[in-house]
């Protein structure tokens, strides 16, 4: 995010070019570095009592760096952390494949 104008309800975002984690999981080519980087993010977020939306469409890999491109942030709840919820969609799990089938 580059700028916010709350008065007129506008935000200015930078375009991040690259594949989403969702696309990489779909085609079975998610690099291990993505998991390492999201876990590093968790290491900063959890102590700050914060959860983000770990769904894989919200992450883009550009030049070997993982970017979170959504703005959802919530108070930390263990049931919605990466290990208990997000991770289910970062590999070709039954939950991921069900989502793919229901959202062609």
C-alpha positions as semicolon CSV with decimal commas, in nm:
position;residue;x (nm);y (nm);z (nm)
1;X;0,000;0,000;0,000
2;X;0,142;0,334;-0,101
3;X;-0,120;0,578;0,024
4;X;-0,464;0,601;0,185
5;X;-0,728;0,872;0,162
6;X;-0,989;0,773;0,417
7;X;-1,204;1,077;0,345
8;X;-1,277;0,966;-0,012
9;X;-1,225;0,595;0,066
10;X;-0,935;0,534;-0,172
11;X;-0,612;0,343;-0,141
12;X;-0,316;0,340;-0,378
13;X;-0,144;0,005;-0,412
14;X;0,168;-0,107;-0,591
15;X;0,124;-0,385;-0,846
16;X;0,316;-0,698;-0,747
17;X;0,390;-0,910;-1,053
18;X;0,422;-1,284;-1,009
19;X;0,234;-1,603;-0,943
20;X;0,010;-1,643;-0,643
21;X;0,077;-1,922;-0,399
22;X;-0,260;-2,060;-0,512
23;X;-0,137;-2,091;-0,871
24;X;0,187;-2,254;-0,763
25;X;0,006;-2,506;-0,543
26;X;-0,244;-2,575;-0,822
27;X;0,039;-2,665;-1,061
28;X;0,238;-2,844;-0,788
29;X;0,538;-2,611;-0,800
30;X;0,535;-2,423;-0,471
31;X;0,897;-2,361;-0,371
32;X;0,996;-2,443;-0,014
33;X;1,110;-2,081;0,028
34;X;0,743;-1,972;0,028
35;X;0,668;-2,186;0,332
36;X;0,984;-2,063;0,502
37;X;0,886;-1,701;0,439
38;X;0,524;-1,734;0,554
39;X;0,644;-1,906;0,871
40;X;0,884;-1,614;0,927
41;X;0,587;-1,379;0,887
42;X;0,400;-1,580;1,150
43;X;0,698;-1,538;1,382
44;X;0,641;-1,163;1,369
45;X;0,261;-1,162;1,361
46;X;0,177;-1,399;1,646
47;X;0,370;-1,207;1,915
48;X;0,193;-0,893;1,787
49;X;-0,142;-1,071;1,849
50;X;-0,225;-1,059;1,478
51;X;-0,364;-1,301;1,221
52;X;-0,379;-1,234;0,848
53;X;-0,578;-1,416;0,581
54;X;-0,349;-1,705;0,491
55;X;-0,550;-1,816;0,188
56;X;-0,297;-1,871;-0,094
57;X;-0,454;-1,621;-0,336
58;X;-0,336;-1,349;-0,094
59;X;0,035;-1,418;-0,147
60;X;0,252;-1,349;-0,451
61;X;0,611;-1,456;-0,506
62;X;0,815;-1,192;-0,686
63;X;1,192;-1,212;-0,728
64;X;1,221;-1,481;-0,459
65;X;1,030;-1,267;-0,205
66;X;0,682;-1,352;-0,077
67;X;0,436;-1,063;-0,054
68;X;0,106;-1,054;0,136
69;X;-0,125;-0,859;-0,094
70;X;-0,444;-0,858;0,112
71;X;-0,521;-0,611;0,390
72;X;-0,718;-0,830;0,627
73;X;-0,572;-0,834;0,977
74;X;-0,747;-0,966;1,285
75;X;-0,669;-1,031;1,648
76;X;-0,481;-1,356;1,686
77;X;-0,695;-1,667;1,729
78;X;-0,523;-2,005;1,728
79;X;-0,796;-2,167;1,519
80;X;-0,728;-1,919;1,234
81;X;-0,348;-1,919;1,244
82;X;-0,135;-2,056;0,961
83;X;-0,071;-2,393;1,121
84;X;-0,438;-2,465;1,199
85;X;-0,611;-2,310;0,899
86;X;-0,389;-2,156;0,631
87;X;-0,158;-2,453;0,586
88;X;-0,454;-2,662;0,465
89;X;-0,450;-2,458;0,143
90;X;-0,073;-2,438;0,084
91;X;-0,049;-2,789;-0,062
92;X;-0,275;-3,020;-0,260
93;X;-0,475;-3,127;0,045
94;X;-0,836;-3,250;0,027
95;X;-0,945;-2,900;0,140
96;X;-0,747;-2,733;-0,139
97;X;-0,871;-2,975;-0,406
98;X;-1,231;-2,931;-0,287
99;X;-1,193;-2,554;-0,320
100;X;-1,051;-2,591;-0,672
101;X;-1,343;-2,812;-0,773
102;X;-1,601;-2,570;-0,630
103;X;-1,435;-2,261;-0,784
104;X;-1,336;-2,351;-1,142
